Short mmCIF file of C-alpha atoms and ligand atoms in Angstrom, two decimals:
data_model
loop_
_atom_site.label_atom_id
_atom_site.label_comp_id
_atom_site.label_asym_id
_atom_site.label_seq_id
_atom_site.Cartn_x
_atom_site.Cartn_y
_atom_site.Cartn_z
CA UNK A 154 -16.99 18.82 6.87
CA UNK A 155 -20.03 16.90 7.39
CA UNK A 156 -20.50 15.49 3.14
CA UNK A 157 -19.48 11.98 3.65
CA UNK A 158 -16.40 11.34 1.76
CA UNK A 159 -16.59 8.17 -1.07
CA UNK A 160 -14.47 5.38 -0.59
CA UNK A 161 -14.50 2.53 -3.23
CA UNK A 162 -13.23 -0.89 -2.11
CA UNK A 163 -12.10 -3.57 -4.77
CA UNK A 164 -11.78 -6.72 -4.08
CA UNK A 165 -14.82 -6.26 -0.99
CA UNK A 166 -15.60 -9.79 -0.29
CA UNK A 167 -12.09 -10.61 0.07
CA UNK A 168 -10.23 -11.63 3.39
CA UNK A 169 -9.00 -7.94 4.06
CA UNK A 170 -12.47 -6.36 2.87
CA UNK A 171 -13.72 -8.24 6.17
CA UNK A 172 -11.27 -6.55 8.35
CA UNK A 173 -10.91 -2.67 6.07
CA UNK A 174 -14.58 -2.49 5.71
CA UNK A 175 -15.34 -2.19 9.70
CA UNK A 176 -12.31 -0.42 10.27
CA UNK A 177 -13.50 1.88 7.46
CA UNK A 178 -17.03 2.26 8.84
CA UNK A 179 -16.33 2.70 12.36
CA UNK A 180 -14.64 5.60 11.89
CA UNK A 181 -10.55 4.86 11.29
CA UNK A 182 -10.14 6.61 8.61
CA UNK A 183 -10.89 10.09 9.49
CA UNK A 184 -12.56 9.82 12.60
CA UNK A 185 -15.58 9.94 14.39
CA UNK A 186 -17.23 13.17 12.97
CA UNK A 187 -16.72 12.76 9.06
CA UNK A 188 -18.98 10.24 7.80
CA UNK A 189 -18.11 8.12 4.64
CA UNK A 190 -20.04 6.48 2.05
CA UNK A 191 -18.83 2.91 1.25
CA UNK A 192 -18.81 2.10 -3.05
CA UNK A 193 -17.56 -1.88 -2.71
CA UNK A 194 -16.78 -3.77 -5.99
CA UNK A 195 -16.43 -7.15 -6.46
CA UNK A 196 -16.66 -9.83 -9.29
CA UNK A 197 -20.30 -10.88 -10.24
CA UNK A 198 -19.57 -14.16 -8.23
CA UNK A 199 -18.48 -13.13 -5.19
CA UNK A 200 -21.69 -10.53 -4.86
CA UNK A 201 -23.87 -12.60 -2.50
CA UNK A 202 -21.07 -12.99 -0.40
CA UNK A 203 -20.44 -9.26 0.01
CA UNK A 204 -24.10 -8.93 0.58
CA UNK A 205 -24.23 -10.97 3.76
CA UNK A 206 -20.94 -8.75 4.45
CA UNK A 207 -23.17 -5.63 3.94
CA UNK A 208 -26.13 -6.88 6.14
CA UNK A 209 -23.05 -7.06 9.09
CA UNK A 210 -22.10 -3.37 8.48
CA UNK A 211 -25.98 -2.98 8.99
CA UNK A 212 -25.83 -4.89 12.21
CA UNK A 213 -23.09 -2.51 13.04
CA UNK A 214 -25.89 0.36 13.00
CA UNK A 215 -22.20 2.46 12.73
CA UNK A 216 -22.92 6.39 13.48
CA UNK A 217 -20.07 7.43 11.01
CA UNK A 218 -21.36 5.03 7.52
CA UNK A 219 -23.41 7.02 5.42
CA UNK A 220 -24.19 4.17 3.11
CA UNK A 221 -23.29 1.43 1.32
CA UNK A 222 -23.51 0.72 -3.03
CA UNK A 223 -22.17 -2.57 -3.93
CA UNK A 224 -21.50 -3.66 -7.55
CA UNK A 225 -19.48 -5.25 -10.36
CA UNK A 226 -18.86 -2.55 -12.72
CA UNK A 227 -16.32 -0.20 -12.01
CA UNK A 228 -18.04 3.13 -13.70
CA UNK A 229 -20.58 2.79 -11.38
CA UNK A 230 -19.20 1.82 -8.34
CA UNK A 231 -16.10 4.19 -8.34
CA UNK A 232 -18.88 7.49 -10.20
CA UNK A 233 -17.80 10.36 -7.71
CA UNK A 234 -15.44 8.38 -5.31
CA UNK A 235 -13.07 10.63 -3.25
CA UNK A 236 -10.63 7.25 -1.89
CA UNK A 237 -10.05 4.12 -3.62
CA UNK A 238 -8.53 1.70 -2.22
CA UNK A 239 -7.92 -1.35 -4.93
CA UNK A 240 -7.12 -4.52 -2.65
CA UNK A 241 -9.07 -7.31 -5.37
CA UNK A 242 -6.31 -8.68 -7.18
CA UNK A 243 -5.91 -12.01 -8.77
CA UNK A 244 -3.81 -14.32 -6.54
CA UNK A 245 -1.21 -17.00 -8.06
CA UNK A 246 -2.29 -20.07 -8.09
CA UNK A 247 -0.50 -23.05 -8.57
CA UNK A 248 1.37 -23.79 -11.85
CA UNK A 249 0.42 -20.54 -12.81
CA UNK A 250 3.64 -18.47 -14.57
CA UNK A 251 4.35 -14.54 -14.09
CA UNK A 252 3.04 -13.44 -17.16
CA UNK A 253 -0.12 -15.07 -16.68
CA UNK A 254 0.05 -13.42 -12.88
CA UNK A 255 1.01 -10.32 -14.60
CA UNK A 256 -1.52 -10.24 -17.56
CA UNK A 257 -4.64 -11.45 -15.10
CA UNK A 258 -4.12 -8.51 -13.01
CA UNK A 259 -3.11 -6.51 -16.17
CA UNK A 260 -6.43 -6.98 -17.16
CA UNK A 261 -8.31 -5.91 -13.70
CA UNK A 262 -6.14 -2.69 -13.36
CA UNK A 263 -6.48 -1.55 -17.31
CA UNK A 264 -9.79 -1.71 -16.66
CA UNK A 265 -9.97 0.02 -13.26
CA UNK A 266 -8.04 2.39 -13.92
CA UNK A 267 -9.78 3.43 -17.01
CA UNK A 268 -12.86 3.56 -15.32
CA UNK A 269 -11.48 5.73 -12.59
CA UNK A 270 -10.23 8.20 -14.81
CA UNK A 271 -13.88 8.37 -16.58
CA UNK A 272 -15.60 8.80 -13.31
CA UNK A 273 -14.36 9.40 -10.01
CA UNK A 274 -14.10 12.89 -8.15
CA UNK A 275 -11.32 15.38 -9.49
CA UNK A 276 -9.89 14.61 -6.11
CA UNK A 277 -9.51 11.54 -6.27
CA UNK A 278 -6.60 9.63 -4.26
CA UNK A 279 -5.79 5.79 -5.03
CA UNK A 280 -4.07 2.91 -2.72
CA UNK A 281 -3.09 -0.09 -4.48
CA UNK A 282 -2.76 -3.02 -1.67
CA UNK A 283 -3.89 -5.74 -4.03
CA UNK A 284 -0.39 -7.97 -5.56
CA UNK A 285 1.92 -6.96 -7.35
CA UNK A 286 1.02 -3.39 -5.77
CA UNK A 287 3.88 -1.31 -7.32
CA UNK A 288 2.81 -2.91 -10.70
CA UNK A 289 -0.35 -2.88 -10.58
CA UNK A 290 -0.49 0.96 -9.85
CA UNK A 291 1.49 1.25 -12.44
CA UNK A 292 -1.22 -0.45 -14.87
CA UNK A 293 -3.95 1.58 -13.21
CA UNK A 294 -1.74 4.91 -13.64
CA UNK A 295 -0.84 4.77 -17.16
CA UNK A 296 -4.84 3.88 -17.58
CA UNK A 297 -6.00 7.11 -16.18
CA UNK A 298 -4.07 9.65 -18.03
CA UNK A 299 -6.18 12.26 -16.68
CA UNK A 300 -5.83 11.73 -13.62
CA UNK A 301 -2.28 13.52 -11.74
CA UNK A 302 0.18 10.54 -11.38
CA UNK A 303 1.01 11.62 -7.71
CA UNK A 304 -2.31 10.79 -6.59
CA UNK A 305 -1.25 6.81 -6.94
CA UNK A 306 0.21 4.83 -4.61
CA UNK A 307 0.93 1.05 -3.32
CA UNK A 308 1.32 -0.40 0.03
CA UNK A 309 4.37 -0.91 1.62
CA UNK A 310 2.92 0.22 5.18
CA UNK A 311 2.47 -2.99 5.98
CA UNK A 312 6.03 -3.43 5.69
CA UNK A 313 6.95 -0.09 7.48
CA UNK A 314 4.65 -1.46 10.55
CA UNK A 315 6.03 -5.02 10.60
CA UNK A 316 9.86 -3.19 10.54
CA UNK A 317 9.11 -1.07 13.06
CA UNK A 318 7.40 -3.79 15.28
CA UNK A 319 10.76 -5.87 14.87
CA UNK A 320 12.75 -2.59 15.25
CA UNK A 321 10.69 -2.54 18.99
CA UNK A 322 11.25 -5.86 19.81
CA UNK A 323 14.83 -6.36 18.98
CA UNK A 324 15.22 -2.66 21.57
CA UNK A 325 12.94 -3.31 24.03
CA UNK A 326 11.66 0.55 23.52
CA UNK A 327 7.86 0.81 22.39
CA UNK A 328 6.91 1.78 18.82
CA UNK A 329 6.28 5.25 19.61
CA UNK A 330 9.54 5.80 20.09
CA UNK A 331 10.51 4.86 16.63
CA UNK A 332 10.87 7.13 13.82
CA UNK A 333 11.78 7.67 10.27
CA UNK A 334 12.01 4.15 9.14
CA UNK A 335 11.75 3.30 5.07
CA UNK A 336 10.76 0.59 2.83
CA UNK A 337 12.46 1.08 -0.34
CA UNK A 338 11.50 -0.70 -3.45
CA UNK A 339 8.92 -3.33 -4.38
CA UNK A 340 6.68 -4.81 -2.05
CA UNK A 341 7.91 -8.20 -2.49
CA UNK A 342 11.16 -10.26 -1.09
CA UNK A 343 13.41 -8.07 -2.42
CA UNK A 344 12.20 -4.91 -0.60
CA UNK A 345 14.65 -2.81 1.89
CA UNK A 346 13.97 -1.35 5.10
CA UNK A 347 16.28 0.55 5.93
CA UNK A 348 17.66 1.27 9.83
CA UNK A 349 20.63 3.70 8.65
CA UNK A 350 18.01 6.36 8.94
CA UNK A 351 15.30 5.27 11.20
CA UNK A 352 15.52 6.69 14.73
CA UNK A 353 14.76 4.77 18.24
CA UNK A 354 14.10 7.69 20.94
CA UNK A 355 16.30 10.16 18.94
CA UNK A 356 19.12 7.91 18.36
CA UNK A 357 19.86 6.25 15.15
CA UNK A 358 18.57 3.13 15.01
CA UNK A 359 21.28 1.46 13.26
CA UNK A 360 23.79 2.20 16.05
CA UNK A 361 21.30 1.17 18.87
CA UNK A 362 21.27 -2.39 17.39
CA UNK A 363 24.90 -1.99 17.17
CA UNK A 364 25.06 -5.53 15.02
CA UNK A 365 25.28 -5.20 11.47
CA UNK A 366 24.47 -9.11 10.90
CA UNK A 367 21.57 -9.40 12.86
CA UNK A 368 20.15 -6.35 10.35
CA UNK A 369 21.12 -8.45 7.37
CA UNK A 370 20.36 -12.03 8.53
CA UNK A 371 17.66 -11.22 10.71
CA UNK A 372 15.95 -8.04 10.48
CA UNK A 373 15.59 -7.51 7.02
CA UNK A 374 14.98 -11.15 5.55
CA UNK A 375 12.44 -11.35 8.91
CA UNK A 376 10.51 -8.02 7.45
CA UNK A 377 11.16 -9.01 3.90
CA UNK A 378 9.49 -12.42 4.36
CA UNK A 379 6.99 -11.78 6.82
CA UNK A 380 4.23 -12.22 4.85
CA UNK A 381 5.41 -16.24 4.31
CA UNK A 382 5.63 -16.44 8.05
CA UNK A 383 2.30 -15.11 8.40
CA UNK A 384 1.22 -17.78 5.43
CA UNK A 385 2.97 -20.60 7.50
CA UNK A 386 1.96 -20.08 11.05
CA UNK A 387 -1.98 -18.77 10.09
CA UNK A 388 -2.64 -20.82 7.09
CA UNK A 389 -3.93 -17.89 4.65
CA UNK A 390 -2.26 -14.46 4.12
CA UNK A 391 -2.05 -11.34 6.34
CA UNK A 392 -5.67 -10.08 6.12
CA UNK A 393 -5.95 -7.44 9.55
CA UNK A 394 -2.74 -6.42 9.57
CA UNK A 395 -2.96 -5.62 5.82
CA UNK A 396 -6.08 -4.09 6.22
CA UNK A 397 -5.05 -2.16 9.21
CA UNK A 398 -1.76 -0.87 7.55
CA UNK A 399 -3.91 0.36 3.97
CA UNK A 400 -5.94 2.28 6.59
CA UNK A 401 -2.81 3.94 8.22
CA UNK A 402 -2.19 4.87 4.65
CA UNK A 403 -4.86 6.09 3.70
CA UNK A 404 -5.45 8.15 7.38
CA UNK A 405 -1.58 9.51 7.04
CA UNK A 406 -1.72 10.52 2.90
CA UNK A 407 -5.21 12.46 3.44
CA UNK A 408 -4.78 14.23 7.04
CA UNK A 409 -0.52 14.60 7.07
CA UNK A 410 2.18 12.59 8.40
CA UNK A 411 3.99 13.25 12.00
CA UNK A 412 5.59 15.92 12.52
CA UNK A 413 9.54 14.94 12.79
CA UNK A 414 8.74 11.51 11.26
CA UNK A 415 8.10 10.27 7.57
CA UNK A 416 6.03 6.96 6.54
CA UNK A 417 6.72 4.38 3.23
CA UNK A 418 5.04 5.13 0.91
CA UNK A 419 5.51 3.26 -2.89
CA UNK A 420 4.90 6.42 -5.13
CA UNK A 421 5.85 7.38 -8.76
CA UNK A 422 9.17 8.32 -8.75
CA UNK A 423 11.40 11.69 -9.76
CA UNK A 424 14.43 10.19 -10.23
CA UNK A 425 15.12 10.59 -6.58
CA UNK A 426 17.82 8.61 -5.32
CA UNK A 427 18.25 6.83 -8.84
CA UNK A 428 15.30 5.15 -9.03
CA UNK A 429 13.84 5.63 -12.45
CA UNK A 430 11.40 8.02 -13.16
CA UNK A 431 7.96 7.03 -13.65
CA UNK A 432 8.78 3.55 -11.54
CA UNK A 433 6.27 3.08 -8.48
CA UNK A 434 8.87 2.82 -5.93
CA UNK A 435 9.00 2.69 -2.13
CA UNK A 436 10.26 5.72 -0.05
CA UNK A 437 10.25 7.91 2.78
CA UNK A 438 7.80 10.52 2.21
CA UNK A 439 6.09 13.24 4.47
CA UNK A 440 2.21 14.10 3.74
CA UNK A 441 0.25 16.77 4.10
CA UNK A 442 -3.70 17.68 2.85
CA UNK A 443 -3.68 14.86 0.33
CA UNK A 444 -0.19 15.37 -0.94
CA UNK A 445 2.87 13.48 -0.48
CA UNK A 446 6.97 14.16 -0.68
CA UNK A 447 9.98 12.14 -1.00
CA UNK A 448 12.36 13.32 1.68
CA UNK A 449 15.28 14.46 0.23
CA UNK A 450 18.76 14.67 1.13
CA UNK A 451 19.25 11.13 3.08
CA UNK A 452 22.73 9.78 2.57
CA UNK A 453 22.76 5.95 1.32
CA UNK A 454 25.55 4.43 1.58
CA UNK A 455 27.15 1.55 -0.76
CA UNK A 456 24.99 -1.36 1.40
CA UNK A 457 22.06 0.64 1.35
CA UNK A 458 22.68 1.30 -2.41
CA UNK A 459 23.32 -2.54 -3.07
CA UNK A 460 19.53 -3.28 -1.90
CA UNK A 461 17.90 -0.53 -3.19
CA UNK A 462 19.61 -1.33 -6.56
CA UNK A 463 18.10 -4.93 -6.62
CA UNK A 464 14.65 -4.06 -5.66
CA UNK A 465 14.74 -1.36 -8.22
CA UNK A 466 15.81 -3.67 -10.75
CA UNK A 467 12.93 -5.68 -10.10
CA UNK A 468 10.47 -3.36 -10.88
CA UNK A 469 12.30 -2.25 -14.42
CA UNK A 470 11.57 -6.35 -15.03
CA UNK A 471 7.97 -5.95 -13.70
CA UNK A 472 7.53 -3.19 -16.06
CA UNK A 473 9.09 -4.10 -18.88
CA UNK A 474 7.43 -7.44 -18.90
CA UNK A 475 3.66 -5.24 -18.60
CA UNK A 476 5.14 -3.24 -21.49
CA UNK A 477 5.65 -6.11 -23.62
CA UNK A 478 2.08 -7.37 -22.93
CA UNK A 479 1.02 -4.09 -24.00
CA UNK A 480 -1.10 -3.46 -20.76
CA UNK A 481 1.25 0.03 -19.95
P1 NAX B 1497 -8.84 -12.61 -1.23
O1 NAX B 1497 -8.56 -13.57 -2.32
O2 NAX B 1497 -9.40 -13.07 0.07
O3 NAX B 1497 -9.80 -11.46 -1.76
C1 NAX B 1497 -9.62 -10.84 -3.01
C2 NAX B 1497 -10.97 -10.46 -3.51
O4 NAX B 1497 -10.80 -9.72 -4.71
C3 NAX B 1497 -11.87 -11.65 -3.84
O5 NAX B 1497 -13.10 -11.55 -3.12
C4 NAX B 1497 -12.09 -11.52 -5.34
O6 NAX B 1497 -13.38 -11.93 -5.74
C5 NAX B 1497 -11.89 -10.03 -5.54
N1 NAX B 1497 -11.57 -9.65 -6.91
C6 NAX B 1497 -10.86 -10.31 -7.84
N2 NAX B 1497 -10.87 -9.66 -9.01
C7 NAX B 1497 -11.58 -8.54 -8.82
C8 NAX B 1497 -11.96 -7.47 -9.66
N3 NAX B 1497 -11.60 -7.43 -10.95
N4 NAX B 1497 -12.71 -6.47 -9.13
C9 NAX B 1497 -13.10 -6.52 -7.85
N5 NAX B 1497 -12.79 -7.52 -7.01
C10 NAX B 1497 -12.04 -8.51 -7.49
O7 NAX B 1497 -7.46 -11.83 -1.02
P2 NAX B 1497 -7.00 -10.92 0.22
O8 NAX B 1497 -6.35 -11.77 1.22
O9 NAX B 1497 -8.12 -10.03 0.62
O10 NAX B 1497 -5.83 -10.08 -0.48
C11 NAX B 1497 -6.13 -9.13 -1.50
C12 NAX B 1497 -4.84 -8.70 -2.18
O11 NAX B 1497 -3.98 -8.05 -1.27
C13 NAX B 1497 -4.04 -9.86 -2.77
O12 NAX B 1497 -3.56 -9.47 -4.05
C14 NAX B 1497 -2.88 -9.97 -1.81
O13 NAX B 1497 -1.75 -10.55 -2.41
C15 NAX B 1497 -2.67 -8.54 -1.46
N6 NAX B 1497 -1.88 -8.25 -0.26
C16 NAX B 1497 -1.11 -7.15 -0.26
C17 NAX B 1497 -0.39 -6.74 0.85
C18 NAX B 1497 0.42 -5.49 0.81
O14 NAX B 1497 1.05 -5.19 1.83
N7 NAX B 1497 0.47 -4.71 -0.25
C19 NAX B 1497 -0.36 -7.57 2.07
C20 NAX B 1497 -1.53 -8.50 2.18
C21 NAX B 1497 -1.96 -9.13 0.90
O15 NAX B 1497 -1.12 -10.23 0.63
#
């Protein structure tokens, strides 16, 4: 179809707006013969900035960007959005405790999510990439009661790319080769991927590495903790790689995962594989037209179960501490 879809970006000014919004523009998303229509919000401070942003996606003269609205209210930037992709979050800063991390951002997803379920399109699909993902979809879920619950997600692609990068390295075979690999949990230090069920050409990847301590002291504290690497070596946070991985996504939820392959995706859980229901949890999930499914059937053994456990329990705390402050 040729009616450019509506994408709303939070958070546009920001170091991964820099590196989604081209991406975006240029045609990632959904390819180079389906234009989209860019709706960026930001804070009333942070405007100018995103307007010298927009005058660079001008520059661009990109055939596939049907426009750009910028703005800093939410009803009218997200009014008939198709995608939105919330990456503005409020970042810790020093000194600053969890609750007050947890009630700042409480505050922006209430309120975006509210607004979302006044005014975007009845199709609407939602990434959360901006900190603390699961929770904060959580927030923006509860806050849109209208809208179905399966069409929110958060990242953890970033963490299914960097696992499967490490996965390639540690082999020696190239990424296409690898399948079926799963985050489980929260995006945060306590997440799991997983190699008893990822695949390197066919062959299960756990027994290709054939070294159970290098996937517990090396693979999965290096995937885990990535992000502090990244930190360390680059002196601010992953900001391409982020952006690149909400685009993959985005690209796999609206036009279907591989066949023979799955992707992580941190969804609103059934109760599969214990995790609570109604918990925005990390699994393996297939897509297809906009929809999404846990696998099912995967046997986890008692390691597996172990790390799963503890990154599950860390979400209960995340939401039980949002429930207290009354923002769920
Ligand atoms: P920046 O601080 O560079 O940009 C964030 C932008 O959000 C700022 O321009 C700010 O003005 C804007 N913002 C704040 N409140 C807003 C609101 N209420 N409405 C609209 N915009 C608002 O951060 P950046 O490096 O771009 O990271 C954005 C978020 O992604 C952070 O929360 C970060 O922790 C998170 N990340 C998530 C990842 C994931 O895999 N899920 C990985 C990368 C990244 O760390």
């Amino acid at each position: 179809s040729s009616t450019p879809l509506k994408v709303a970006v939070t958070g546009a000014a920001g170091q991964i707006g820099y590196s989604l919004l081209f991406r975006l523009a240029s045609g990632a998303l959904l390819g180079a013969d389906r234009p989209i229509e860019l709706r960026l919000l930001e804070i009333t401070p942070a405007l100018k900035a995103l307007e010298g942003v927009v005058m660079e996606l001008d520059d661009c003269a990109f055939p596939t960007l049907a426009g750009v609205e910028i703005g800093d209210d939410a009803n009218t930037v997200f009014d008939g959005v198709n995608l939105a992709l919330l990456v503005g979050a409020r970042p810790r800063t020093k000194g600053m405790e969890r609750g007050e991390l947890l009630s700042a951002n409480g505050a922006i997803f209430t309120a975006q999510g509210k607004a979302l379920n006044e005014v975007a399109a009845d199709d609407v699909r939602i990434g959360v990439t901006g900190n603390p993902a699961n929770t904060n979809a959580l927030i923006a879920m509860t806050n849109a009661p209208d809208i179905p619950r399966e069409r929110f997600s958060a990242l953890t692609r970033l963490d299914h790319n960097r696992a499967i990068s490490q996965l390639a390295a540690r082999t020696g075979a190239p990424v296409t080769d690898i399948r079926r690999m799963t985050i489980w949990g929260n995006h945060s230090a306590t997440q799991y991927p997983d190699l008893f069920h990822a695949e390197v050409g066919g062959r299960n990847a756990a027994e290709v590495v054939g070294d159970q301590s290098w996937i517990e002291n090396d693979f999965i504290p290096t995937v885990a903790k990535r992000g502090a690497a990244i930190i360390e070596a680059r002196g601010s946070s992953s900001a391409a790689s982020a952006a690149s991985a909400t685009i993959d996504a985005a690209h796999d939820w609206l036009l279907g995962s591989a066949d023979d392959d799955w992707v992580s995706m941190a969804v609103a859980s059934d109760g599969s594989y214990g995790v609570p229901e109604g918990l925005i949890s990390s699994f393996p999930v297939t897509t297809k037209d906009g929809s999404w499914e846990i696998v099912q059937g995967l046997d986890i053994d008692e390691f597996s179960r172990g790390r799963i456990n503890a990154s599950v329990a860390e979400l209960e705390e995340e939401r039980a501490a949002v429930t207290e402050l009354g923002l769920i």
